[in-house]
Short mmCIF file of N, CA and C in Angstrom, two decimals:
data_model
loop_
_atom_site.label_atom_id
_atom_site.label_comp_id
_atom_site.label_asym_id
_atom_site.label_seq_id
_atom_site.Cartn_x
_atom_site.Cartn_y
_atom_site.Cartn_z
N SER A 33 -50.16 77.79 -5.06
CA SER A 33 -51.54 78.38 -6.06
C SER A 33 -51.69 78.06 -7.28
N CYS A 34 -52.58 78.05 -8.17
CA CYS A 34 -53.16 77.92 -8.92
C CYS A 34 -51.83 78.25 -10.37
N LYS A 35 -51.98 79.36 -9.65
CA LYS A 35 -50.77 80.33 -11.38
C LYS A 35 -49.53 79.74 -11.57
N ASN A 36 -48.88 78.91 -10.38
CA ASN A 36 -47.88 78.36 -10.36
C ASN A 36 -48.18 76.81 -10.61
N ASP A 37 -49.40 75.79 -11.40
CA ASP A 37 -49.55 75.25 -11.95
C ASP A 37 -48.84 74.94 -13.23
N PRO A 38 -48.22 73.68 -13.12
CA PRO A 38 -47.98 73.71 -15.09
C PRO A 38 -49.34 73.75 -15.64
N HIS A 39 -50.10 72.54 -14.93
CA HIS A 39 -51.34 72.00 -15.99
C HIS A 39 -52.17 73.49 -16.57
N ILE A 40 -52.30 74.03 -15.64
CA ILE A 40 -53.20 75.68 -15.67
C ILE A 40 -52.55 76.32 -16.88
N GLN A 41 -50.79 76.59 -16.70
CA GLN A 41 -50.29 77.89 -16.94
C GLN A 41 -50.56 77.25 -18.82
N ILE A 42 -50.46 75.89 -18.84
CA ILE A 42 -50.60 75.34 -20.35
C ILE A 42 -52.16 75.00 -21.06
N VAL A 43 -52.99 74.99 -19.93
CA VAL A 43 -54.70 74.97 -20.60
C VAL A 43 -54.79 76.65 -20.83
N SER A 44 -54.18 77.61 -20.00
CA SER A 44 -54.14 78.95 -20.29
C SER A 44 -53.44 79.26 -20.97
N ARG A 45 -52.05 78.97 -21.73
CA ARG A 45 -52.06 79.79 -23.50
C ARG A 45 -51.86 78.61 -23.55
N PHE A 46 -52.41 77.36 -23.91
CA PHE A 46 -54.00 77.54 -25.05
C PHE A 46 -55.08 77.92 -25.97
N LEU A 47 -56.09 78.21 -24.47
CA LEU A 47 -56.39 79.00 -24.11
C LEU A 47 -56.51 80.13 -25.04
N LEU A 48 -55.46 80.29 -24.79
CA LEU A 48 -54.43 82.37 -25.89
C LEU A 48 -54.54 82.02 -26.64
N LEU A 49 -53.08 81.12 -26.98
CA LEU A 49 -53.03 80.59 -28.66
C LEU A 49 -54.47 80.11 -29.52
N TYR A 50 -55.64 79.97 -29.01
CA TYR A 50 -56.28 79.14 -29.11
C TYR A 50 -58.02 81.28 -29.96
N SER A 51 -57.76 81.61 -28.43
CA SER A 51 -58.87 82.92 -28.44
C SER A 51 -57.92 84.31 -29.82
N ARG A 52 -56.33 83.86 -30.09
CA ARG A 52 -55.83 84.42 -31.05
C ARG A 52 -55.63 84.26 -32.54
N GLY A 53 -56.65 82.87 -32.62
CA GLY A 53 -56.69 82.51 -33.74
C GLY A 53 -55.82 81.53 -34.49
N TYR A 54 -55.01 81.35 -33.59
CA TYR A 54 -53.40 80.48 -33.55
C TYR A 54 -53.37 78.59 -32.85
N ALA A 55 -55.42 78.68 -33.82
CA ALA A 55 -55.70 76.50 -33.14
C ALA A 55 -54.78 75.89 -33.45
N ARG A 56 -54.35 75.96 -34.85
CA ARG A 56 -52.46 75.11 -34.82
C ARG A 56 -51.86 74.67 -34.26
N ARG A 57 -51.43 75.83 -33.53
CA ARG A 57 -50.03 76.33 -32.98
C ARG A 57 -51.07 75.58 -31.26
N ALA A 58 -52.40 75.83 -30.93
CA ALA A 58 -52.67 75.30 -29.56
C ALA A 58 -53.47 74.03 -29.56
N ARG A 59 -53.39 73.45 -31.03
CA ARG A 59 -53.26 72.33 -30.72
C ARG A 59 -52.35 71.18 -30.55
N VAL A 60 -51.29 71.22 -30.66
CA VAL A 60 -49.74 71.16 -30.63
C VAL A 60 -49.43 70.59 -29.34
N LEU A 61 -50.08 72.22 -28.74
CA LEU A 61 -49.39 72.38 -27.34
C LEU A 61 -50.40 71.32 -26.64
N TRP A 62 -51.23 71.25 -26.88
CA TRP A 62 -52.83 70.49 -26.17
C TRP A 62 -52.33 69.22 -26.62
N ASP A 63 -51.97 68.39 -27.36
CA ASP A 63 -51.45 67.11 -27.85
C ASP A 63 -49.58 66.83 -27.08
N GLY A 64 -49.40 67.22 -27.15
CA GLY A 64 -48.18 67.43 -26.05
C GLY A 64 -48.50 67.65 -24.72
N MET A 65 -49.26 67.95 -24.73
CA MET A 65 -49.78 67.86 -22.86
C MET A 65 -50.02 66.32 -22.53
N LYS A 66 -51.10 66.36 -23.66
CA LYS A 66 -51.65 65.28 -23.54
C LYS A 66 -50.92 63.46 -23.23
N LYS A 67 -49.99 63.78 -23.83
CA LYS A 67 -48.86 63.31 -24.33
C LYS A 67 -47.67 63.08 -22.92
N GLU A 68 -47.32 63.88 -22.18
CA GLU A 68 -46.43 63.91 -20.85
C GLU A 68 -48.30 62.90 -20.21
N GLU A 69 -48.82 63.54 -20.28
CA GLU A 69 -49.29 63.08 -18.74
C GLU A 69 -49.77 61.54 -19.47
N GLN A 70 -49.16 60.87 -20.01
CA GLN A 70 -50.05 59.26 -20.48
C GLN A 70 -48.33 58.76 -19.75
N PRO A 71 -48.37 57.05 -19.48
CA PRO A 71 -47.40 56.50 -18.95
C PRO A 71 -46.71 56.39 -20.00
N THR A 72 -45.75 56.29 -20.36
CA THR A 72 -45.15 55.19 -21.49
C THR A 72 -43.93 54.03 -21.12
N TRP A 73 -44.28 53.26 -22.18
CA TRP A 73 -44.05 51.58 -21.75
C TRP A 73 -42.32 52.01 -21.93
N LYS A 74 -41.77 50.80 -22.24
CA LYS A 74 -40.05 51.40 -22.69
C LYS A 74 -40.78 49.46 -23.14
N VAL A 75 -40.58 49.70 -23.99
CA VAL A 75 -40.32 48.29 -24.88
C VAL A 75 -38.43 48.33 -25.49
N TYR A 76 -37.87 47.09 -25.14
CA TYR A 76 -36.12 46.57 -25.75
C TYR A 76 -36.80 45.46 -26.94
N LEU A 77 -35.76 45.81 -27.45
CA LEU A 77 -35.67 44.68 -28.71
C LEU A 77 -34.77 44.20 -29.20
N VAL A 78 -34.58 42.86 -29.60
CA VAL A 78 -33.60 41.43 -30.08
C VAL A 78 -34.38 40.85 -30.92
N ASP A 79 -32.79 41.75 -32.15
CA ASP A 79 -33.07 40.92 -33.33
C ASP A 79 -31.96 41.30 -33.75
N ASP A 80 -31.38 39.04 -34.55
CA ASP A 80 -30.36 39.85 -35.80
C ASP A 80 -30.63 40.36 -36.75
N HIS A 81 -31.56 41.02 -37.33
CA HIS A 81 -31.48 41.35 -38.22
C HIS A 81 -31.98 43.03 -38.26
N PRO A 82 -31.28 43.46 -38.41
CA PRO A 82 -31.47 45.32 -38.78
C PRO A 82 -32.78 45.65 -38.89
N ILE A 83 -33.41 45.27 -39.84
CA ILE A 83 -34.28 45.84 -40.69
C ILE A 83 -35.63 45.32 -40.07
N VAL A 84 -35.28 43.96 -39.54
CA VAL A 84 -36.26 44.29 -38.87
C VAL A 84 -36.79 44.45 -37.21
N ARG A 85 -35.62 45.10 -37.11
CA ARG A 85 -35.68 45.45 -35.82
C ARG A 85 -36.48 46.82 -35.93
N MET A 86 -35.43 47.86 -36.79
CA MET A 86 -35.60 48.98 -37.13
C MET A 86 -37.80 48.60 -37.59
N GLY A 87 -38.34 47.83 -38.62
CA GLY A 87 -39.88 47.63 -38.54
C GLY A 87 -40.44 47.65 -37.54
N ILE A 88 -39.77 46.80 -35.97
CA ILE A 88 -40.71 46.95 -35.07
C ILE A 88 -40.45 48.54 -33.94
N GLU A 89 -39.56 48.65 -34.45
CA GLU A 89 -39.87 50.25 -34.35
C GLU A 89 -40.37 51.00 -34.06
N GLN A 90 -40.51 51.31 -35.80
CA GLN A 90 -41.31 52.27 -36.55
C GLN A 90 -42.79 51.40 -35.82
N ILE A 91 -43.55 50.71 -35.52
CA ILE A 91 -44.86 50.08 -34.68
C ILE A 91 -44.75 49.82 -33.42
N VAL A 92 -44.54 49.85 -32.51
CA VAL A 92 -44.08 49.54 -31.77
C VAL A 92 -44.14 52.27 -31.28
N ASN A 93 -43.03 52.48 -31.65
CA ASN A 93 -43.22 54.52 -31.60
C ASN A 93 -43.95 54.71 -31.75
N ALA A 94 -45.15 54.13 -33.29
CA ALA A 94 -46.22 54.26 -33.51
C ALA A 94 -47.00 54.88 -32.26
N GLU A 95 -47.52 54.04 -31.24
CA GLU A 95 -48.30 53.82 -30.24
C GLU A 95 -48.10 55.45 -29.28
N ALA A 96 -48.83 56.15 -28.73
CA ALA A 96 -48.57 57.37 -28.25
C ALA A 96 -47.72 56.55 -26.61
N ASP A 97 -48.28 55.50 -25.86
CA ASP A 97 -48.37 55.46 -24.93
C ASP A 97 -46.18 54.57 -24.90
N MET A 98 -45.90 54.23 -25.96
CA MET A 98 -44.92 53.15 -25.49
C MET A 98 -43.72 53.47 -26.96
N GLU A 99 -42.06 53.57 -25.95
CA GLU A 99 -41.69 53.46 -26.64
C GLU A 99 -40.13 52.75 -26.90
N VAL A 100 -39.71 52.72 -27.97
CA VAL A 100 -37.97 51.80 -27.86
C VAL A 100 -37.01 52.48 -27.48
N CYS A 101 -36.71 52.02 -26.52
CA CYS A 101 -35.96 52.05 -25.72
C CYS A 101 -34.20 51.80 -25.37
N GLY A 102 -34.19 50.74 -26.96
CA GLY A 102 -33.11 50.24 -27.16
C GLY A 102 -33.08 49.07 -27.91
N ALA A 103 -31.87 48.90 -28.63
CA ALA A 103 -31.94 47.21 -29.32
C ALA A 103 -30.93 46.56 -29.32
N SER A 104 -30.42 45.97 -29.63
CA SER A 104 -29.52 44.85 -30.11
C SER A 104 -29.90 43.77 -31.37
N GLY A 105 -28.89 42.33 -32.15
CA GLY A 105 -28.78 42.12 -32.37
C GLY A 105 -28.48 40.50 -31.63
N ASN A 106 -28.40 40.29 -30.70
CA ASN A 106 -27.41 38.99 -29.73
C ASN A 106 -27.98 39.29 -28.10
N ALA A 107 -27.60 38.79 -27.57
CA ALA A 107 -28.65 38.48 -25.88
C ALA A 107 -27.94 38.57 -25.16
N GLU A 108 -25.70 38.62 -25.38
CA GLU A 108 -25.19 39.08 -24.82
C GLU A 108 -25.19 41.04 -25.12
N ASP A 109 -25.55 42.35 -26.09
CA ASP A 109 -25.74 42.84 -25.33
C ASP A 109 -27.26 43.38 -24.67
N ALA A 110 -28.32 42.83 -25.37
CA ALA A 110 -29.17 42.56 -24.04
C ALA A 110 -29.11 42.80 -22.91
N ARG A 111 -28.78 41.69 -22.73
CA ARG A 111 -28.19 41.30 -20.80
C ARG A 111 -28.12 42.82 -20.63
N ARG A 112 -26.51 43.13 -21.56
CA ARG A 112 -25.92 44.11 -20.28
C ARG A 112 -27.03 45.70 -20.18
N ASP A 113 -28.07 45.63 -21.88
CA ASP A 113 -28.44 46.82 -22.19
C ASP A 113 -29.83 46.80 -20.82
N VAL A 114 -30.01 45.97 -20.62
CA VAL A 114 -32.04 45.88 -20.07
C VAL A 114 -31.58 45.94 -18.81
N SER A 115 -29.98 45.85 -18.03
CA SER A 115 -30.00 45.84 -17.31
C SER A 115 -29.49 47.65 -16.54
N ARG A 116 -29.08 48.46 -17.88
CA ARG A 116 -28.99 49.57 -17.79
C ARG A 116 -30.35 50.44 -18.11
N LEU A 117 -31.21 50.38 -19.24
CA LEU A 117 -32.69 50.56 -19.77
C LEU A 117 -33.17 49.92 -18.58
N SER A 118 -33.66 48.78 -18.23
CA SER A 118 -34.66 48.65 -17.52
C SER A 118 -35.74 49.19 -17.70
N PRO A 119 -36.42 48.48 -18.78
CA PRO A 119 -37.51 48.53 -20.28
C PRO A 119 -38.65 47.88 -19.76
N HIS A 120 -39.77 48.15 -19.79
CA HIS A 120 -41.15 46.76 -19.69
C HIS A 120 -41.17 45.57 -19.42
N LEU A 121 -39.99 45.38 -21.07
CA LEU A 121 -40.95 44.38 -21.65
C LEU A 121 -39.50 44.52 -23.33
N VAL A 122 -39.10 42.85 -23.23
CA VAL A 122 -38.26 42.48 -24.57
C VAL A 122 -38.93 41.90 -24.60
N ILE A 123 -38.62 42.61 -26.26
CA ILE A 123 -39.13 41.68 -27.72
C ILE A 123 -38.05 40.94 -28.36
N ALA A 124 -38.27 39.35 -28.16
CA ALA A 124 -37.25 38.35 -28.72
C ALA A 124 -37.45 37.84 -29.77
N ASP A 125 -36.15 37.68 -30.02
CA ASP A 125 -35.98 36.35 -31.53
C ASP A 125 -35.93 35.45 -30.94
N ILE A 126 -35.81 34.37 -32.04
CA ILE A 126 -35.42 32.51 -31.32
C ILE A 126 -33.68 32.91 -31.88
N SER A 127 -33.63 32.90 -33.15
CA SER A 127 -32.25 33.38 -33.45
C SER A 127 -31.17 34.70 -33.72
N LEU A 128 -30.73 34.18 -32.81
CA LEU A 128 -29.70 35.67 -32.43
C LEU A 128 -28.53 34.56 -32.80
N SER A 129 -27.59 35.59 -32.36
CA SER A 129 -25.80 34.69 -32.98
C SER A 129 -25.57 34.64 -31.23
N GLY A 130 -24.61 33.44 -31.14
CA GLY A 130 -24.66 32.71 -29.67
C GLY A 130 -25.74 32.27 -29.05
N THR A 131 -25.77 32.92 -28.18
CA THR A 131 -27.58 32.89 -27.27
C THR A 131 -28.65 32.51 -28.16
N SER A 132 -29.62 31.58 -27.88
CA SER A 132 -30.98 31.29 -28.55
C SER A 132 -31.47 32.36 -27.83
N GLY A 133 -33.08 33.31 -28.52
CA GLY A 133 -33.47 34.08 -27.76
C GLY A 133 -34.62 33.56 -26.52
N ILE A 134 -34.89 32.14 -26.72
CA ILE A 134 -34.74 31.33 -25.44
C ILE A 134 -34.23 31.40 -23.83
N GLU A 135 -33.23 30.70 -23.81
CA GLU A 135 -31.67 31.26 -23.12
C GLU A 135 -32.08 32.43 -22.82
N LEU A 136 -32.53 33.62 -23.30
CA LEU A 136 -32.02 34.67 -22.88
C LEU A 136 -33.03 35.21 -22.12
N VAL A 137 -34.56 34.71 -22.61
CA VAL A 137 -35.48 35.26 -22.17
C VAL A 137 -34.97 34.70 -20.48
N ARG A 138 -35.07 32.91 -20.35
CA ARG A 138 -34.53 32.04 -19.66
C ARG A 138 -33.38 33.30 -18.22
N ALA A 139 -32.66 33.90 -19.00
CA ALA A 139 -31.26 34.56 -18.24
C ALA A 139 -32.12 36.05 -17.57
N LEU A 140 -33.04 36.48 -18.21
CA LEU A 140 -34.04 38.00 -17.90
C LEU A 140 -34.46 37.48 -17.25
N LYS A 141 -35.55 36.37 -16.87
CA LYS A 141 -36.34 36.39 -15.79
C LYS A 141 -35.71 36.05 -14.95
N THR A 142 -34.69 35.20 -14.58
CA THR A 142 -33.95 35.36 -13.37
C THR A 142 -33.10 35.75 -13.35
N ARG A 143 -32.32 37.28 -13.85
CA ARG A 143 -32.26 37.84 -12.93
C ARG A 143 -32.92 39.47 -13.68
N PHE A 144 -34.04 39.69 -13.47
CA PHE A 144 -34.69 40.65 -13.81
C PHE A 144 -36.17 40.68 -14.07
N PRO A 145 -37.30 39.96 -12.66
CA PRO A 145 -38.24 39.39 -12.94
C PRO A 145 -39.34 39.88 -13.39
N GLU A 146 -39.01 41.40 -12.90
CA GLU A 146 -39.82 41.86 -13.36
C GLU A 146 -40.22 42.94 -14.69
N VAL A 147 -39.22 42.63 -15.83
CA VAL A 147 -39.07 43.06 -17.03
C VAL A 147 -39.92 41.34 -18.09
N LYS A 148 -40.74 41.48 -18.12
CA LYS A 148 -41.62 40.49 -19.17
C LYS A 148 -41.86 40.61 -20.55
N ALA A 149 -41.24 38.90 -21.00
CA ALA A 149 -40.20 39.45 -22.25
C ALA A 149 -42.18 38.70 -23.63
N ILE A 150 -41.25 38.60 -24.49
CA ILE A 150 -41.99 38.19 -25.68
C ILE A 150 -41.72 38.15 -27.06
N ILE A 151 -41.41 36.52 -27.57
CA ILE A 151 -40.99 36.22 -28.66
C ILE A 151 -41.49 36.44 -29.41
N LEU A 152 -40.73 37.25 -30.24
CA LEU A 152 -41.32 37.67 -32.10
C LEU A 152 -40.76 36.72 -32.71
N THR A 153 -40.72 35.94 -33.64
CA THR A 153 -40.42 34.67 -34.32
C THR A 153 -40.73 33.88 -36.26
N MET A 154 -40.36 33.52 -36.37
CA MET A 154 -40.83 32.75 -37.71
C MET A 154 -40.40 31.49 -36.98
N HIS A 155 -39.93 31.23 -36.36
CA HIS A 155 -39.98 29.75 -35.93
C HIS A 155 -41.60 29.14 -35.56
N ASP A 156 -41.68 28.01 -36.22
CA ASP A 156 -43.17 27.56 -35.27
C ASP A 156 -43.62 27.18 -34.53
N GLU A 157 -44.42 28.05 -33.96
CA GLU A 157 -44.83 27.52 -32.72
C GLU A 157 -44.94 26.75 -32.06
N ALA A 158 -45.81 25.61 -33.40
CA ALA A 158 -45.70 24.55 -32.73
C ALA A 158 -44.65 23.52 -32.25
N ILE A 159 -43.33 23.91 -32.26
CA ILE A 159 -42.64 23.61 -32.44
C ILE A 159 -41.96 24.28 -30.52
N TYR A 160 -41.83 25.99 -30.45
CA TYR A 160 -41.24 26.73 -29.92
C TYR A 160 -42.14 27.09 -28.95
N ALA A 161 -43.16 27.58 -29.71
CA ALA A 161 -43.77 28.03 -28.04
C ALA A 161 -43.69 28.17 -26.86
N GLU A 162 -44.01 26.62 -26.22
CA GLU A 162 -44.27 26.17 -25.15
C GLU A 162 -43.11 25.86 -23.94
N ARG A 163 -41.38 25.98 -24.87
CA ARG A 163 -39.83 26.37 -24.57
C ARG A 163 -40.26 27.59 -24.13
N ALA A 164 -40.90 28.86 -24.80
CA ALA A 164 -41.06 30.03 -24.74
C ALA A 164 -41.18 29.90 -23.41
N ILE A 165 -42.41 29.66 -23.19
CA ILE A 165 -43.38 30.04 -22.00
C ILE A 165 -42.72 29.58 -20.71
N ARG A 166 -42.39 27.80 -20.60
CA ARG A 166 -41.78 27.23 -20.11
C ARG A 166 -40.30 27.91 -19.52
N ALA A 167 -39.62 28.30 -20.80
CA ALA A 167 -38.75 29.71 -19.86
C ALA A 167 -39.07 31.27 -19.75
N GLY A 168 -39.82 31.58 -19.42
CA GLY A 168 -40.39 32.81 -18.71
C GLY A 168 -40.83 34.23 -19.73
N ALA A 169 -41.04 33.03 -21.10
CA ALA A 169 -41.62 34.41 -21.97
C ALA A 169 -43.48 34.15 -21.48
N ARG A 170 -44.60 36.15 -21.63
CA ARG A 170 -45.36 35.79 -21.52
C ARG A 170 -46.05 35.93 -22.59
N GLY A 171 -45.41 36.11 -24.21
CA GLY A 171 -46.35 35.14 -25.23
C GLY A 171 -45.91 35.08 -26.28
N TYR A 172 -46.54 34.54 -27.78
CA TYR A 172 -45.54 33.74 -28.45
C TYR A 172 -45.89 34.42 -30.06
N ILE A 173 -46.03 35.40 -30.47
CA ILE A 173 -46.34 35.18 -31.53
C ILE A 173 -44.78 35.39 -33.27
N MET A 174 -46.07 34.84 -34.10
CA MET A 174 -45.57 34.62 -35.12
C MET A 174 -45.04 35.94 -36.34
N LYS A 175 -44.07 35.95 -36.93
CA LYS A 175 -43.54 37.28 -37.84
C LYS A 175 -44.54 37.67 -38.66
N ARG A 176 -45.61 36.89 -38.88
CA ARG A 176 -46.10 36.76 -39.96
C ARG A 176 -47.75 37.39 -39.58
N GLU A 177 -47.77 37.23 -38.51
CA GLU A 177 -48.78 38.09 -37.97
C GLU A 177 -48.78 39.79 -38.33
N ALA A 178 -50.13 40.41 -38.63
CA ALA A 178 -50.05 41.78 -38.63
C ALA A 178 -49.66 42.69 -37.41
N SER A 179 -49.05 43.93 -38.51
CA SER A 179 -48.49 44.27 -36.78
C SER A 179 -50.03 44.73 -36.02
N ASP A 180 -51.20 45.01 -36.00
CA ASP A 180 -52.29 45.65 -34.89
C ASP A 180 -52.06 44.03 -34.10
N LYS A 181 -52.00 43.23 -34.62
CA LYS A 181 -51.62 41.58 -33.73
C LYS A 181 -50.90 41.10 -33.08
N VAL A 182 -49.95 41.70 -33.21
CA VAL A 182 -48.34 41.98 -33.12
C VAL A 182 -48.14 43.05 -31.10
N LEU A 183 -49.48 44.32 -31.76
CA LEU A 183 -49.81 44.55 -30.53
C LEU A 183 -50.71 44.79 -30.13
N GLU A 184 -51.17 43.82 -30.22
CA GLU A 184 -52.37 43.34 -29.51
C GLU A 184 -51.75 42.25 -27.71
N GLY A 185 -51.01 41.47 -29.13
CA GLY A 185 -50.47 40.77 -28.22
C GLY A 185 -48.80 41.54 -27.29
N ILE A 186 -48.51 43.06 -27.42
CA ILE A 186 -47.29 43.62 -26.42
C ILE A 186 -48.49 44.10 -25.62
N ARG A 187 -49.45 44.48 -26.02
CA ARG A 187 -50.95 45.33 -25.12
C ARG A 187 -51.15 44.47 -23.93
N ALA A 188 -51.57 42.51 -24.31
CA ALA A 188 -52.11 41.96 -23.45
C ALA A 188 -50.65 41.70 -21.91
N ILE A 189 -49.78 41.60 -22.83
CA ILE A 189 -48.55 41.45 -21.67
C ILE A 189 -48.65 42.19 -20.89
N LEU A 190 -48.33 43.68 -21.23
CA LEU A 190 -47.92 44.57 -20.77
C LEU A 190 -49.27 44.50 -19.38
N ALA A 191 -50.72 44.35 -20.00
CA ALA A 191 -51.43 44.46 -18.65
C ALA A 191 -51.67 43.76 -17.96
N GLY A 192 -50.25 42.38 -17.95
CA GLY A 192 -50.32 40.98 -17.54
C GLY A 192 -50.66 40.22 -17.45
N ARG A 193 -51.17 39.45 -18.58
CA ARG A 193 -51.86 38.64 -19.83
C ARG A 193 -51.09 37.38 -20.66
N VAL A 194 -51.37 36.48 -20.57
CA VAL A 194 -50.25 35.51 -21.59
C VAL A 194 -50.65 35.63 -22.73
N PHE A 195 -50.04 35.67 -23.97
CA PHE A 195 -50.81 35.29 -25.05
C PHE A 195 -49.66 34.60 -26.52
N VAL A 196 -50.80 34.06 -27.03
CA VAL A 196 -50.55 32.88 -27.51
C VAL A 196 -51.19 32.47 -28.22
N SER A 197 -51.29 32.23 -29.27
CA SER A 197 -52.22 31.74 -30.59
C SER A 197 -53.04 30.55 -29.72
N ASP A 198 -54.64 30.86 -30.73
CA ASP A 198 -55.30 29.69 -29.71
C ASP A 198 -55.16 28.48 -29.69
N ARG A 199 -54.74 28.08 -30.98
CA ARG A 199 -54.19 26.58 -31.12
C ARG A 199 -53.35 26.20 -29.68
N ILE A 200 -51.97 27.30 -29.68
CA ILE A 200 -51.44 26.44 -29.09
C ILE A 200 -51.58 26.70 -27.12
N ALA A 201 -53.23 27.72 -26.81
CA ALA A 201 -53.43 27.89 -25.73
C ALA A 201 -54.48 26.68 -25.41
N ALA A 202 -54.67 26.33 -25.87
CA ALA A 202 -55.51 24.97 -26.95
C ALA A 202 -54.72 23.58 -25.98
N GLY A 203 -53.83 23.97 -27.04
CA GLY A 203 -52.88 22.46 -26.55
C GLY A 203 -52.26 22.06 -25.25
N ILE A 204 -51.64 23.80 -24.84
CA ILE A 204 -51.44 23.85 -23.00
C ILE A 204 -52.03 23.20 -22.21
N LEU A 205 -53.81 23.86 -22.72
CA LEU A 205 -54.65 23.08 -21.54
C LEU A 205 -54.80 21.60 -21.54
N ASP A 206 -55.08 21.17 -22.99
CA ASP A 206 -54.73 19.90 -22.77
C ASP A 206 -54.33 19.31 -22.21
N LYS A 207 -53.12 20.10 -21.87
CA LYS A 207 -50.88 18.79 -21.67
C LYS A 207 -52.03 18.92 -20.25
N VAL A 208 -52.24 20.33 -19.41
CA VAL A 208 -51.87 20.77 -18.30
C VAL A 208 -53.04 19.89 -17.73
N SER A 209 -54.60 19.77 -17.79
CA SER A 209 -56.12 19.67 -17.82
C SER A 209 -56.02 17.81 -18.25
N GLY A 210 -54.77 16.66 -18.41
CA GLY A 210 -54.66 15.15 -18.68
C GLY A 210 -55.25 15.48 -19.67
N HIS A 211 -56.43 16.25 -20.64
CA HIS A 211 -56.93 15.59 -21.63
C HIS A 211 -55.89 16.09 -23.25
N SER A 212 -56.10 14.95 -24.17
CA SER A 212 -55.53 14.73 -25.24
C SER A 212 -56.77 15.01 -26.48
N PRO A 213 -56.15 16.16 -27.18
CA PRO A 213 -56.44 16.75 -28.14
C PRO A 213 -57.27 15.48 -28.88
N SER A 214 -58.96 15.70 -29.01
CA SER A 214 -59.13 14.81 -29.50
C SER A 214 -58.70 15.15 -31.61
N ARG A 215 -58.62 14.10 -32.31
CA ARG A 215 -57.95 13.75 -33.76
C ARG A 215 -59.22 13.28 -34.08
N PRO A 216 -59.17 13.44 -35.49
CA PRO A 216 -59.94 13.20 -36.67
C PRO A 216 -58.98 11.71 -37.35
N ARG A 217 -60.20 10.90 -37.19
CA ARG A 217 -60.14 9.77 -37.16
C ARG A 217 -59.84 9.73 -39.36
N SER A 218 -58.66 8.54 -38.95
CA SER A 218 -58.74 8.16 -40.53
C SER A 218 -59.41 7.82 -41.34
N PRO A 219 -60.00 8.20 -42.54
CA PRO A 219 -60.47 7.55 -43.94
C PRO A 219 -60.20 5.98 -43.88
N MET A 220 -58.98 5.13 -43.53
CA MET A 220 -58.37 4.61 -43.79
C MET A 220 -58.28 3.90 -42.93
#
């Protein structure tokens, strides 16, 4: 019956609160109901700098449909935690103590093929992006990018797409198609 439907109960409570002049409480109740209905993407962070992990966590947790489910500073802890926490996405730096982020992505891809990975690093994409993609990363973002660009990349990967800069995408397409990129000729 409708009386036992939790959504009907929440709507009824909302209307009751609102009609009695408790608009703010009604709004909090309504927002809570909407948040519960949204799927939550679980994100795991791997970076050897705690302050960076904290910043990325704040960016991700500010999104209504995402939450950081765990974080670590090294690949060994990350592998163990990913097994236990089952995140949808792992965001990893390349520079980690012990195993590199690229090797971590390769190991995660083998052991947990359903978990998507993105590299978020300061290391030049011209040198490392293709290696990361070959290892199984679905994206490569430089840490110098704005937070909205990082979120764009996260959302693209969660939607099943690959996310790299236009420069890297063009280079990979040139390689795959057999075309060499046209280089401007030196005037000398």
